[in-house]
mmCIF file of C-alpha atoms in Angstrom:
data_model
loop_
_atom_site.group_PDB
_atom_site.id
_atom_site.type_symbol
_atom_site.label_atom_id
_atom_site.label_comp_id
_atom_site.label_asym_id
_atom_site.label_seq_id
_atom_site.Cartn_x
_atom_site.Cartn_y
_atom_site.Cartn_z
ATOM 1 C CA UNK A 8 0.000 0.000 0.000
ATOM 2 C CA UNK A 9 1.105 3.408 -0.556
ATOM 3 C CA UNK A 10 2.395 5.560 2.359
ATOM 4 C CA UNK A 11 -0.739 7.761 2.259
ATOM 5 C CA UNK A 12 -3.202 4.453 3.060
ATOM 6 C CA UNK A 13 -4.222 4.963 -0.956
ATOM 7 C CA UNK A 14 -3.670 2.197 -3.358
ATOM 8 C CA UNK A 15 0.027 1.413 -4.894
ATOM 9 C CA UNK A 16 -1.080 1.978 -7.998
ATOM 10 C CA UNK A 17 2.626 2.582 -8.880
ATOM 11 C CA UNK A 18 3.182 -0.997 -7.578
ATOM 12 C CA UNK A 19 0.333 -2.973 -9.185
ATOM 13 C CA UNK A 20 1.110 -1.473 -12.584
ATOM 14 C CA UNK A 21 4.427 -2.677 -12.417
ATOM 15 C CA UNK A 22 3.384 -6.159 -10.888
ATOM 16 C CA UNK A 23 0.532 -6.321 -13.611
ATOM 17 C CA UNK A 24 3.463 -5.831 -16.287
ATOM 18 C CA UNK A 25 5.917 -8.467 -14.893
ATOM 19 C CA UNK A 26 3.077 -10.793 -14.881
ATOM 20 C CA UNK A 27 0.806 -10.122 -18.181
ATOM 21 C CA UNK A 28 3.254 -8.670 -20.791
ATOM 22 C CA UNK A 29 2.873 -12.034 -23.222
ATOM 23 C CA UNK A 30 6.477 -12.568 -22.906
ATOM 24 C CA UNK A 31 6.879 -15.590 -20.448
ATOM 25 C CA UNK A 32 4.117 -18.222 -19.964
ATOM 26 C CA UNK A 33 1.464 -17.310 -17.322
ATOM 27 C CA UNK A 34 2.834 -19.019 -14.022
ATOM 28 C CA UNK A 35 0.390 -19.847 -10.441
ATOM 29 C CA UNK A 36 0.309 -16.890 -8.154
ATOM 30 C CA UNK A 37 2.061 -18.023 -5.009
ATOM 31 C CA UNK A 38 -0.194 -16.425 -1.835
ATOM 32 C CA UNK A 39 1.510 -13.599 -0.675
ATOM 33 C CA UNK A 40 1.618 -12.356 -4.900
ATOM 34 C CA UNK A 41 -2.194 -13.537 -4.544
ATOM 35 C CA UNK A 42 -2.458 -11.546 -1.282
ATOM 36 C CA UNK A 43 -1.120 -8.373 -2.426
ATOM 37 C CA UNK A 44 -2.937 -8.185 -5.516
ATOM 38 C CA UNK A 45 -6.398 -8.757 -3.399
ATOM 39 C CA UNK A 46 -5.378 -5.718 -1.426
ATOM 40 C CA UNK A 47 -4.756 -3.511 -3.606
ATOM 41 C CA UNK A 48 -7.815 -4.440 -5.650
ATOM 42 C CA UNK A 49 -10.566 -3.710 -2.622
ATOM 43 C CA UNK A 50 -8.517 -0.789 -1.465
ATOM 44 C CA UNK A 51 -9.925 1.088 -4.002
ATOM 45 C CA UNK A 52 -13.600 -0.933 -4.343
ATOM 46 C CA UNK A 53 -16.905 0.797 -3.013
ATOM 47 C CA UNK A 54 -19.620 -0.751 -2.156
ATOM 48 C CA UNK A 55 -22.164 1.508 -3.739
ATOM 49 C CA UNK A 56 -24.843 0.675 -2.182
ATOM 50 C CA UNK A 57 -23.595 0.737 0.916
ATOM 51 C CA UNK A 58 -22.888 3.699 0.888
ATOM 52 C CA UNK A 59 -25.647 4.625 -0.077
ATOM 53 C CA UNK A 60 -27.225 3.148 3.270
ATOM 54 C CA UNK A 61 -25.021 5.470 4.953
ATOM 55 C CA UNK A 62 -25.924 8.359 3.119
ATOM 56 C CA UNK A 63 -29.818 7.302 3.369
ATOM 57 C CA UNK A 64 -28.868 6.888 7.313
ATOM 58 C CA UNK A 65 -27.447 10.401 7.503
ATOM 59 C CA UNK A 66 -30.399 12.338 5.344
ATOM 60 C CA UNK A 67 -32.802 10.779 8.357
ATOM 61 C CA UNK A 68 -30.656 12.698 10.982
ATOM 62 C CA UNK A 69 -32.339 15.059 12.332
ATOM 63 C CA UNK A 70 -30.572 18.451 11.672
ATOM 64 C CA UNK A 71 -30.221 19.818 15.296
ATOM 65 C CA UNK A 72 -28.646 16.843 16.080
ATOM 66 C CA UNK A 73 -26.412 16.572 12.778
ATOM 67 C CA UNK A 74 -25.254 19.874 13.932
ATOM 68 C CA UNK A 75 -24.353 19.052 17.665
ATOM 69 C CA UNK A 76 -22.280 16.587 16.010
ATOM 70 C CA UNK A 77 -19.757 18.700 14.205
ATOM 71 C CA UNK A 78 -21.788 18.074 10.503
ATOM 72 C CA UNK A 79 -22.127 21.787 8.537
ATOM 73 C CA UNK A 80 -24.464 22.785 5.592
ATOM 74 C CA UNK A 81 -21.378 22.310 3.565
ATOM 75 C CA UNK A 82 -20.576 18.839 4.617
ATOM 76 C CA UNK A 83 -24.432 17.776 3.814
ATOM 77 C CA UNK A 84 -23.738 19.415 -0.434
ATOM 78 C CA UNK A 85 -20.735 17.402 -0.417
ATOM 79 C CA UNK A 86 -22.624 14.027 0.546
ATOM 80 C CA UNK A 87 -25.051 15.087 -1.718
ATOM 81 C CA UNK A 88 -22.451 15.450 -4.606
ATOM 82 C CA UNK A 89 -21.894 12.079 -3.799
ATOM 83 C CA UNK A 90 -24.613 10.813 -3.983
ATOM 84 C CA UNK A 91 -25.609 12.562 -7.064
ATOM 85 C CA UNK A 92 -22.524 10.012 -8.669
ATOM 86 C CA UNK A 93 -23.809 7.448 -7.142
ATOM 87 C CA UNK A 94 -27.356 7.544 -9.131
ATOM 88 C CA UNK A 95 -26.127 8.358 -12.572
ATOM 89 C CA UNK A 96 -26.564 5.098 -13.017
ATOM 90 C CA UNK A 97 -30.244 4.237 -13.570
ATOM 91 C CA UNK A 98 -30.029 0.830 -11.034
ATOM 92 C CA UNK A 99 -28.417 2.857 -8.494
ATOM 93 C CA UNK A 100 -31.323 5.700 -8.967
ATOM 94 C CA UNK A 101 -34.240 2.991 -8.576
ATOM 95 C CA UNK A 102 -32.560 1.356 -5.060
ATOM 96 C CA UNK A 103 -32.537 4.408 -3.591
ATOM 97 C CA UNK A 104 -36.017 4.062 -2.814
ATOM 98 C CA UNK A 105 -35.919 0.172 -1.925
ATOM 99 C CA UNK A 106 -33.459 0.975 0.166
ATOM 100 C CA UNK A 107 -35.382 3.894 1.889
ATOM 101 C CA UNK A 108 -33.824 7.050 1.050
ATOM 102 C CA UNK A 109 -35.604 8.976 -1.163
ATOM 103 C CA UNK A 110 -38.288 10.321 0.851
ATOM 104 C CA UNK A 111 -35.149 11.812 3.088
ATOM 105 C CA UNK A 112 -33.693 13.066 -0.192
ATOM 106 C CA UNK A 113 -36.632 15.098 -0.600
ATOM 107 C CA UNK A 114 -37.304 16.194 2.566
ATOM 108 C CA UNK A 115 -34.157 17.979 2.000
ATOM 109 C CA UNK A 116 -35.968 19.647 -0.655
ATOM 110 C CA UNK A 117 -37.698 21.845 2.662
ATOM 111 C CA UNK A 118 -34.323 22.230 4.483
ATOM 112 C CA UNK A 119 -33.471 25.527 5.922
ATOM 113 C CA UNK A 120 -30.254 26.028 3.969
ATOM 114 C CA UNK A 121 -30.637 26.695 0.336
ATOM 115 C CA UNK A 122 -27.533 25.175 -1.019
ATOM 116 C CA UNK A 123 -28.880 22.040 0.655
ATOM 117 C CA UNK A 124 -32.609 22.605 -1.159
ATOM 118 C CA UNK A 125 -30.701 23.322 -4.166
ATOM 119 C CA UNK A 126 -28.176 20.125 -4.479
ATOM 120 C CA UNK A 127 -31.117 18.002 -3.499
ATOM 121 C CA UNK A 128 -32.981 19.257 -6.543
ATOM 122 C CA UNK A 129 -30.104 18.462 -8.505
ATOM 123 C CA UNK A 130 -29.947 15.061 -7.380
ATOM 124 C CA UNK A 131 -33.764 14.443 -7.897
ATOM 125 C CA UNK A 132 -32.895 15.562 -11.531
ATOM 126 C CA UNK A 133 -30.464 13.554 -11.956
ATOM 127 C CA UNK A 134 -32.346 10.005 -10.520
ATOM 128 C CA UNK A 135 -35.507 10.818 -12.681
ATOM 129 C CA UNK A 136 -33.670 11.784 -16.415
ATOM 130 C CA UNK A 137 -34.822 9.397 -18.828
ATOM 131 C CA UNK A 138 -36.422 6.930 -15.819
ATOM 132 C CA UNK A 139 -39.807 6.156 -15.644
ATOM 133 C CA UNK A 140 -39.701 4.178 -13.206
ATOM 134 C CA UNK A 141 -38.039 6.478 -10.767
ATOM 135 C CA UNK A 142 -40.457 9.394 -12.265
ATOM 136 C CA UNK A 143 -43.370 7.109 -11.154
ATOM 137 C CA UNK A 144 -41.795 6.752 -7.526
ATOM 138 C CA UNK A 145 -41.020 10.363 -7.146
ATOM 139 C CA UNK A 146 -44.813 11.572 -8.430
ATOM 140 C CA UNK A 147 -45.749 8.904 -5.934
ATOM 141 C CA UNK A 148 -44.014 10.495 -2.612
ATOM 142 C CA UNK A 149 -45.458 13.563 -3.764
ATOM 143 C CA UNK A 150 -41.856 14.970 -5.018
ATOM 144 C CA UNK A 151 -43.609 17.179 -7.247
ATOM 145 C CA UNK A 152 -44.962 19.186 -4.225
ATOM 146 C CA UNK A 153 -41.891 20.794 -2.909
ATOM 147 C CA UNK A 154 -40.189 21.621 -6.125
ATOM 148 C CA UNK A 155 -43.332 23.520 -7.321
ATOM 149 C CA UNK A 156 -42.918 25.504 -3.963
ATOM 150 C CA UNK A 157 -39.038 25.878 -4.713
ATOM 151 C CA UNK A 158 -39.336 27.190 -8.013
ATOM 152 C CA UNK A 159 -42.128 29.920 -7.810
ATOM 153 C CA UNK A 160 -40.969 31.117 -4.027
ATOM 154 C CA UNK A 161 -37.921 30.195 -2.901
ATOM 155 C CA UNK A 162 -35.915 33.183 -2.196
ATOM 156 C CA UNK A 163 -32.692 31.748 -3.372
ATOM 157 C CA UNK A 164 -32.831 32.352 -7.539
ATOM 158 C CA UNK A 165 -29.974 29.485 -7.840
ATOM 159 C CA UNK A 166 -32.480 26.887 -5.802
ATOM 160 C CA UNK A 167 -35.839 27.938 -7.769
ATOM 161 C CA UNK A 168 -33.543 27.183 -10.708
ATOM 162 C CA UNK A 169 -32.394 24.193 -9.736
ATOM 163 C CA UNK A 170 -36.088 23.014 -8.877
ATOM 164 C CA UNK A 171 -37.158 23.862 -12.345
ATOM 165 C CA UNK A 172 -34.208 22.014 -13.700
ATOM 166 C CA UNK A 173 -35.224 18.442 -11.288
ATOM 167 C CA UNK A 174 -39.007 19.476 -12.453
ATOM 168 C CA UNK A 175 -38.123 19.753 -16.311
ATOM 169 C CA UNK A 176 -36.757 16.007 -15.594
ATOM 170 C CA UNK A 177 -39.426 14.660 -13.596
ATOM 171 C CA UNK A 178 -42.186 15.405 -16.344
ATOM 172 C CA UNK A 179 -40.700 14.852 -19.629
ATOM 173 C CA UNK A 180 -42.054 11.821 -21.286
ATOM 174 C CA UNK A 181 -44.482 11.262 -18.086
ATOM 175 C CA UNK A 182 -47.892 12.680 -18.799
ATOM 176 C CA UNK A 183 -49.140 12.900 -15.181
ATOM 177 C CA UNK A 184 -46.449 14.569 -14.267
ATOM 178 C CA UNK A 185 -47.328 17.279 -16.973
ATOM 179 C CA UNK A 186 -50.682 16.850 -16.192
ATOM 180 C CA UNK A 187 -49.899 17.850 -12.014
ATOM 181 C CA UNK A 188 -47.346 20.442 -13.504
ATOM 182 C CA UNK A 189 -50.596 22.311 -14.853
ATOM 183 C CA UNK A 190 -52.834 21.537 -12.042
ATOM 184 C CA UNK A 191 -50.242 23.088 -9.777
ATOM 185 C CA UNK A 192 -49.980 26.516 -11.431
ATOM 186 C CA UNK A 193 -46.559 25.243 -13.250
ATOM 187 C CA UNK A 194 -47.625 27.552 -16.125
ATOM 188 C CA UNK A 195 -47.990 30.979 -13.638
ATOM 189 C CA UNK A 196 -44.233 29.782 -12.222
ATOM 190 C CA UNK A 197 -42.977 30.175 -15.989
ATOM 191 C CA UNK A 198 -43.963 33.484 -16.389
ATOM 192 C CA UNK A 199 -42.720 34.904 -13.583
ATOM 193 C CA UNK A 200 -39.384 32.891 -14.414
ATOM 194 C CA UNK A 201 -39.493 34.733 -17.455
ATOM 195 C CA UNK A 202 -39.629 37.807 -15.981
ATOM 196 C CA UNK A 203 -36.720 37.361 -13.530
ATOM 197 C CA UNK A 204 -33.321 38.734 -14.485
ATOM 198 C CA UNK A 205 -31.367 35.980 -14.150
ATOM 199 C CA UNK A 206 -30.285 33.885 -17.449
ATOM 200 C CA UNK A 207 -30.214 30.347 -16.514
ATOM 201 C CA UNK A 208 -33.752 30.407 -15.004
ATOM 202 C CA UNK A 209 -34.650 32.006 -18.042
ATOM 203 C CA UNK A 210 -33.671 29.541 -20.271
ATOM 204 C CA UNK A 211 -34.942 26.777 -18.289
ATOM 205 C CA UNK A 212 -38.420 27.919 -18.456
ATOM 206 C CA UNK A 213 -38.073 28.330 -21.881
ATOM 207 C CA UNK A 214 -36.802 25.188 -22.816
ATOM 208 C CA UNK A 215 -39.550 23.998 -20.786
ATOM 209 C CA UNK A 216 -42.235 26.089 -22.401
ATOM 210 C CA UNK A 217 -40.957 24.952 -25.426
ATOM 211 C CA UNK A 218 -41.219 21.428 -24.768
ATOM 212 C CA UNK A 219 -45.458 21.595 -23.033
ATOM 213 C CA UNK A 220 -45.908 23.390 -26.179
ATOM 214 C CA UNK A 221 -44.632 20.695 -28.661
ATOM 215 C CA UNK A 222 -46.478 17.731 -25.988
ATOM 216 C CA UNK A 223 -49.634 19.426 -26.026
ATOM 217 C CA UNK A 224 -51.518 21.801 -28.540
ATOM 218 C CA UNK A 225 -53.941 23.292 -26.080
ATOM 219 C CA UNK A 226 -51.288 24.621 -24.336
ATOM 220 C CA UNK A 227 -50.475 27.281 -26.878
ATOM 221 C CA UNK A 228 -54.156 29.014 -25.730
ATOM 222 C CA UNK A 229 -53.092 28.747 -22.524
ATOM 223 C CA UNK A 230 -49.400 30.382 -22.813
ATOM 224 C CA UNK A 231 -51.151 32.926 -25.137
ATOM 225 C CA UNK A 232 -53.257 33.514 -22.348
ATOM 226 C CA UNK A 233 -50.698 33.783 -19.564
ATOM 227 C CA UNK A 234 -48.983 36.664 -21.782
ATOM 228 C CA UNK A 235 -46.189 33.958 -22.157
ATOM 229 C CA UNK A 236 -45.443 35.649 -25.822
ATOM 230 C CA UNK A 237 -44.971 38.868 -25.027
ATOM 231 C CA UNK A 238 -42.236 38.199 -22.613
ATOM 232 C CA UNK A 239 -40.768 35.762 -24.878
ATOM 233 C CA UNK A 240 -40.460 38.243 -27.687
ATOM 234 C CA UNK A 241 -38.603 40.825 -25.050
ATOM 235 C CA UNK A 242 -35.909 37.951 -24.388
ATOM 236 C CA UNK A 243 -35.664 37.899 -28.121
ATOM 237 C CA UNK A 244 -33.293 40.710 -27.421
ATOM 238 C CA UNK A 245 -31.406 39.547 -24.610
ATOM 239 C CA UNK A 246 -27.971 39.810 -24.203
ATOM 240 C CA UNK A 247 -27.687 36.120 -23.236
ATOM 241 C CA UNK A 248 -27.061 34.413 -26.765
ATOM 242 C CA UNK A 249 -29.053 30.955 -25.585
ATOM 243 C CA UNK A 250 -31.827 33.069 -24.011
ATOM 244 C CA UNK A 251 -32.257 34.468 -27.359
ATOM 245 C CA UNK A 252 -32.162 31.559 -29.712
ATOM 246 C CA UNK A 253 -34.939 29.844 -26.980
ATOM 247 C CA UNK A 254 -37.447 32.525 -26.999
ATOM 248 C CA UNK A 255 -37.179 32.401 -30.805
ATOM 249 C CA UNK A 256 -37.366 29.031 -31.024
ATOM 250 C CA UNK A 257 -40.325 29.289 -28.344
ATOM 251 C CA UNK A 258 -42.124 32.194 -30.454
ATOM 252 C CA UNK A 259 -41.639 30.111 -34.082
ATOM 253 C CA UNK A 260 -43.305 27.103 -32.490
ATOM 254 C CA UNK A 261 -46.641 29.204 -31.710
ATOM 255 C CA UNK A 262 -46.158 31.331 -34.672
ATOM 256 C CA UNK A 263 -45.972 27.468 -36.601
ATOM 257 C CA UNK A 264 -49.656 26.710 -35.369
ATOM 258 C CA UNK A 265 -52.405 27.689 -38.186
ATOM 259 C CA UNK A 266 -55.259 25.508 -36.120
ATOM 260 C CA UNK A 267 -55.851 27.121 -33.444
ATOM 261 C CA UNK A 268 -56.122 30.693 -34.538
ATOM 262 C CA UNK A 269 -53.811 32.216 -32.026
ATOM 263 C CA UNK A 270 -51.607 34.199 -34.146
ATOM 264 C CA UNK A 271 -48.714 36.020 -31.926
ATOM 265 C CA UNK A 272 -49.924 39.371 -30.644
ATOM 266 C CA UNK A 273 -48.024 42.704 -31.799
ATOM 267 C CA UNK A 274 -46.631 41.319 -34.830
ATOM 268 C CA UNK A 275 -45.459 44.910 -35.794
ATOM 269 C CA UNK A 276 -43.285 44.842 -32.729
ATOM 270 C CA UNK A 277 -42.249 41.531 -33.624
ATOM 271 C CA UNK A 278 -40.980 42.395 -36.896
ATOM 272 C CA UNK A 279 -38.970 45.505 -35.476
ATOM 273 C CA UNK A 280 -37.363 42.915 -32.897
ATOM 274 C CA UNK A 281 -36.525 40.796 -35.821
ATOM 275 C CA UNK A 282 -35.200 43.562 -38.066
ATOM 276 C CA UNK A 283 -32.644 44.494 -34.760
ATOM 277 C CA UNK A 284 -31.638 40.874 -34.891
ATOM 278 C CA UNK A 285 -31.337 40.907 -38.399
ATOM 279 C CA UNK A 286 -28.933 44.040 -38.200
ATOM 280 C CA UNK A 287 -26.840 42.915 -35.471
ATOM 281 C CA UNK A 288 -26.125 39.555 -37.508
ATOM 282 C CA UNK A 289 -25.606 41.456 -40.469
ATOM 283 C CA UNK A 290 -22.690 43.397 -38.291
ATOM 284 C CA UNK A 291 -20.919 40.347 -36.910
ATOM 285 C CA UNK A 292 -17.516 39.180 -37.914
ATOM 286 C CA UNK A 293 -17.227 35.612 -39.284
ATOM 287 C CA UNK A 294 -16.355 33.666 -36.047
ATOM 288 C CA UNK A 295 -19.706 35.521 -34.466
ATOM 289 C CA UNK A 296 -21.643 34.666 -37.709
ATOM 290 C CA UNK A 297 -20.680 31.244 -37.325
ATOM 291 C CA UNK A 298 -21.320 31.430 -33.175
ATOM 292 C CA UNK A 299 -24.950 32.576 -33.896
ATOM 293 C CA UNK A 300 -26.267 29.770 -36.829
ATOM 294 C CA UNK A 301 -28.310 28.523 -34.561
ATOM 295 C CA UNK A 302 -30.316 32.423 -34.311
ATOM 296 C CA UNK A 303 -29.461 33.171 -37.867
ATOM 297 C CA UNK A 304 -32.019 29.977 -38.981
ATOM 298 C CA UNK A 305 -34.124 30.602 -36.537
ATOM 299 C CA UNK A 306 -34.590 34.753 -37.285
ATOM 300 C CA UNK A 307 -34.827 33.203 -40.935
ATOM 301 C CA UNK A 308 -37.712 30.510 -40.630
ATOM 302 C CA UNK A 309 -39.513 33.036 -37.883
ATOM 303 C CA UNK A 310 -39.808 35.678 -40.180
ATOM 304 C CA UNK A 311 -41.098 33.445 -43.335
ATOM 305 C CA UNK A 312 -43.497 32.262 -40.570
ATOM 306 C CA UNK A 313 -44.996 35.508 -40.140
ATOM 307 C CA UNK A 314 -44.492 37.439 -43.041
ATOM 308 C CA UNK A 315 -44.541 34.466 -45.522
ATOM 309 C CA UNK A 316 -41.503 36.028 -47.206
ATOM 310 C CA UNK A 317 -38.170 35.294 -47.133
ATOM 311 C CA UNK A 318 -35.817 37.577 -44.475
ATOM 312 C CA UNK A 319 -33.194 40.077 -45.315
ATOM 313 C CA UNK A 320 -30.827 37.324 -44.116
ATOM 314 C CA UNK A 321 -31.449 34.763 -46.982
ATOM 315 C CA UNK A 322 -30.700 37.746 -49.606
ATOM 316 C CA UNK A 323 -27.517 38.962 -47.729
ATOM 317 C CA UNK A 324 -26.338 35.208 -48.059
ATOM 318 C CA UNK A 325 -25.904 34.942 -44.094
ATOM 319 C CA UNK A 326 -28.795 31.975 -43.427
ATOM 320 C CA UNK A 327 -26.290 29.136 -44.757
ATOM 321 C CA UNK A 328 -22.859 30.399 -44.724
ATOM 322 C CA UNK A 329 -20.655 29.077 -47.146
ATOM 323 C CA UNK A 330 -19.220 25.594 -46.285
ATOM 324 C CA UNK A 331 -22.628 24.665 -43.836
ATOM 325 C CA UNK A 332 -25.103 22.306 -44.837
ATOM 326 C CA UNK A 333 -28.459 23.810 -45.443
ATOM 327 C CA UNK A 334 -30.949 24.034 -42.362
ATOM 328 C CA UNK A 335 -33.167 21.416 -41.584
ATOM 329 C CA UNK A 336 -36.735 21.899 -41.100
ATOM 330 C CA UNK A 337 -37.697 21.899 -38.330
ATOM 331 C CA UNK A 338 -34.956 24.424 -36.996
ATOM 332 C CA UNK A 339 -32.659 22.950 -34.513
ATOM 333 C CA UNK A 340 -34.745 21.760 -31.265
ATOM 334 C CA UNK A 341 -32.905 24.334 -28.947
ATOM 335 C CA UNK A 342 -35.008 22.622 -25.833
ATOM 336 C CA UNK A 343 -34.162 18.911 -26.854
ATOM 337 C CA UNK A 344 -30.560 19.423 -26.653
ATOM 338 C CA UNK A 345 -31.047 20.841 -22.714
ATOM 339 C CA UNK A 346 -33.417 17.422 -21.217
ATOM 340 C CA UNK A 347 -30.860 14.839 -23.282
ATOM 341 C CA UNK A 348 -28.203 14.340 -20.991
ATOM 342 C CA UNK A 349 -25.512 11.976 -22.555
ATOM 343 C CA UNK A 350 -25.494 9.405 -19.797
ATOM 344 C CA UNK A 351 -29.251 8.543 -20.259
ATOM 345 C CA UNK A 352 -29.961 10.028 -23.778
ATOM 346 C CA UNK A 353 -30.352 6.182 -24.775
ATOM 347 C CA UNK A 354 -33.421 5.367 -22.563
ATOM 348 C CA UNK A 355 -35.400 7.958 -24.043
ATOM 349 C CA UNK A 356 -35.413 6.342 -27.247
ATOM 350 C CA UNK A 357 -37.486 2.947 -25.972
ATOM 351 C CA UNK A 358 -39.517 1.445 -27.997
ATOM 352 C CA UNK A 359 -43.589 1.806 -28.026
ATOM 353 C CA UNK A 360 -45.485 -1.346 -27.018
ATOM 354 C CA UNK A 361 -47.319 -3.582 -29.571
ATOM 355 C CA UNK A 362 -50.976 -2.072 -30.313
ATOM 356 C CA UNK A 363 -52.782 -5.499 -31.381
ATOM 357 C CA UNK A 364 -55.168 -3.295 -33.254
ATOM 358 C CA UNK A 365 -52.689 -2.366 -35.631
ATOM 359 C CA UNK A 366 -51.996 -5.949 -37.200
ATOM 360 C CA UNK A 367 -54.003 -7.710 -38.805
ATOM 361 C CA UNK A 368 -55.419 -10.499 -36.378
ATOM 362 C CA UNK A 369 -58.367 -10.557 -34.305
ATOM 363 C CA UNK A 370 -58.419 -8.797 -31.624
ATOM 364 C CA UNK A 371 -57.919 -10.838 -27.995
ATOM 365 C CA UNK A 372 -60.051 -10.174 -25.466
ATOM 366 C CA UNK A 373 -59.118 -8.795 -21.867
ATOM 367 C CA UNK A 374 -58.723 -11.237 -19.580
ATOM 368 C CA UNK A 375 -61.285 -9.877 -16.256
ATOM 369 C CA UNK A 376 -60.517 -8.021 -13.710
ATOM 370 C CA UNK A 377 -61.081 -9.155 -10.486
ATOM 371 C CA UNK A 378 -61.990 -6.940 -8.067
ATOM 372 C CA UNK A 379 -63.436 -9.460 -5.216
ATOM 373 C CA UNK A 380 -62.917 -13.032 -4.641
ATOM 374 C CA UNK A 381 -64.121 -15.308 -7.697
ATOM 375 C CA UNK A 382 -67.572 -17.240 -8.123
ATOM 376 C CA UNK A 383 -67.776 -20.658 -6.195
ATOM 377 C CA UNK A 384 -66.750 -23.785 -8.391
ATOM 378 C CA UNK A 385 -70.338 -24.766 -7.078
ATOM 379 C CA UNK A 386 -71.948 -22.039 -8.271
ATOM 380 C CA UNK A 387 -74.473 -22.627 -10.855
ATOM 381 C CA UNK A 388 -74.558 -20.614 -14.531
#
């Protein structure tokens, strides 16, 4: 072992080398070689869920008594940090409830300190990405609950936006979760989001608004409503470059339904918004120009939209820049890229379940269900 209790790595490379470089036949390990190598193997093995037990223990502390015993606010983020490793992997997320701590974990959702309301967020978001089933066990304890709270009142911005962020996670691809989002005044939290001055909480409710928008038609009456579109055309101009591009990708996808009637409001302001945009990219150098494709497409296809003409940009030659492939319709899905996270981008994709109505065979019927005990063998028909 090495002299600070770590692992000798130094020593086990050099041991695996002697023993596994192809040039002498594989010999038997005597004990002690056998010995050593078992050492410094489990010196460096965790039992995950272990310690995840002790973690689960700790989060059921009481907090008085966690701090009589030496344990700060800063000690409790750093567990959680752990933690958060811990469940990046999707097994690892779904134990945590068998083995009893995710109601603590969101208790700590109401704790007193806000890095601690914040981090636990943050873990939440990370065990529900892409999970149904941990989605189903968080709606279940009523997880929902508290991060509503946390992202329309809590007084720290960084904790509302990390309660969006676990909230944006909980309800994508899980329709009662969207369906409780509404029912608890989600949509009245996203405007005032919007109207906060801080840029990541911006961009999060966008991305979000974006996203209920795409899942559900009827929402665009509601956002219209809600006055959702005139705030989204003032972040148009932000300064933030990704608060931009999201409240134009948010404004083309109501501006893209002909259904429902509800054409964007102001539409002479709009096009003066657009026609700043359209003169700042025209005064960009070519890195910026090349930085901004993403708006330049999206000013472009926004403006055809509405005006059913082609923009200023297409005739100065700055839509597709010269060595980029054309854009692709629909413009690029600004609030797809934020919800994919690369660990668990793969479970999104699962595939839909048979529909036997879709082949071409009869139809089998249900089997009953049985909601008391069953009729007596003896009982007559």
């Amino acid at each position: 072992m090495a002299k600070d209790g770590g692992p000798d790595w130094n020593g086990l490379l050099k041991w695996s080398l002697a023993h596994g470089d192809g040039t002498n036949p594989p010999r038997a390990l005597s004990e002690e070689d056998r010995k050593w190598f078992m050492e410094a193997m489990q010196a460096n093995t965790v039992d995950v869920v272990q310690r995840m037990k002790e973690i689960t223990q700790v989060m059921k502390t009481p907090e008085d008594v966690l701090e009589s015993q030496g344990a700060t606010p800063e000690n409790i983020e750093d567990m959680l940090d752990e933690l958060q490793e811990h469940v990046e992997s999707i097994d690892m997320a779904n134990d945590l409830h068998s083995i009893g701590g995710l109601d603590p974990l969101l208790g700590y959702l109401k704790n007193s300190h806000a890095g601690i309301r914040a981090k636990a967020a943050e873990v939440v978001s990370t065990i529900v990405q892409n999970n149904p089933k941990s989605q189903q066990l968080v709606m279940e304890s009523n997880g929902l609950e508290p991060l509503l709270t946390n992202f329309k009142s809590d007084p720290s911005t960084n904790a509302r936006t990390k309660a969006l962020g676990a909230i944006s996670s909980l309800i994508r691809h899980n329709q009662p979760g969207i369906s409780a989002f509404r029912l608890g005044n989600g949509y009245a939290g996203l405007k005032d989001a919007l109207g906060s001055d801080d840029a990541r909480l911006q961009r999060k409710a966008l991305n979000l608004i974006q996203y209920l928008l795409q899942n559900n038609k009827a929402d665009r009456s509601v956002a219209t409503d809600l006055g959702l579109p005139k705030l989204m055309m003032h972040l148009a101009s932000s300064d933030d470059t990704l608060v931009r591009e999201a409240a134009l990708s948010g404004l083309l996808e109501l501006a893209q339904d002909k259904t429902s009637g509800n054409a964007l409001p102001d539409q002479d302001k709009l096009k003066d918004i657009l026609k700043s945009r359209i003169e700042g990219i025209s005064l960009m150098d070519a890195d910026d120009l090349h930085a901004a494709r993403e708006e330049r497409q999206l000013v472009d296809s926004l403006w055809k939209e509405c005006y059913d003409e082609p923009s200023s940009l297409r005739e100065k030659g700055l839509v597709v820049l010269p060595g980029e492939d054309a854009p692709q319709q629909p413009p690029p899905d600004v609030a797809g890229k934020m919800f994919e996270p690369p660990l668990r981008a793969w479970a999104a994709a699962r595939p839909a379940p048979k529909d036997d109505s879709d082949s071409g065979s009869e139809k089998k019927d249900a089997p009953p269900l049985l909601l008391g005990p069953g009729p007596s063998p003896n009982t007559n028909s």
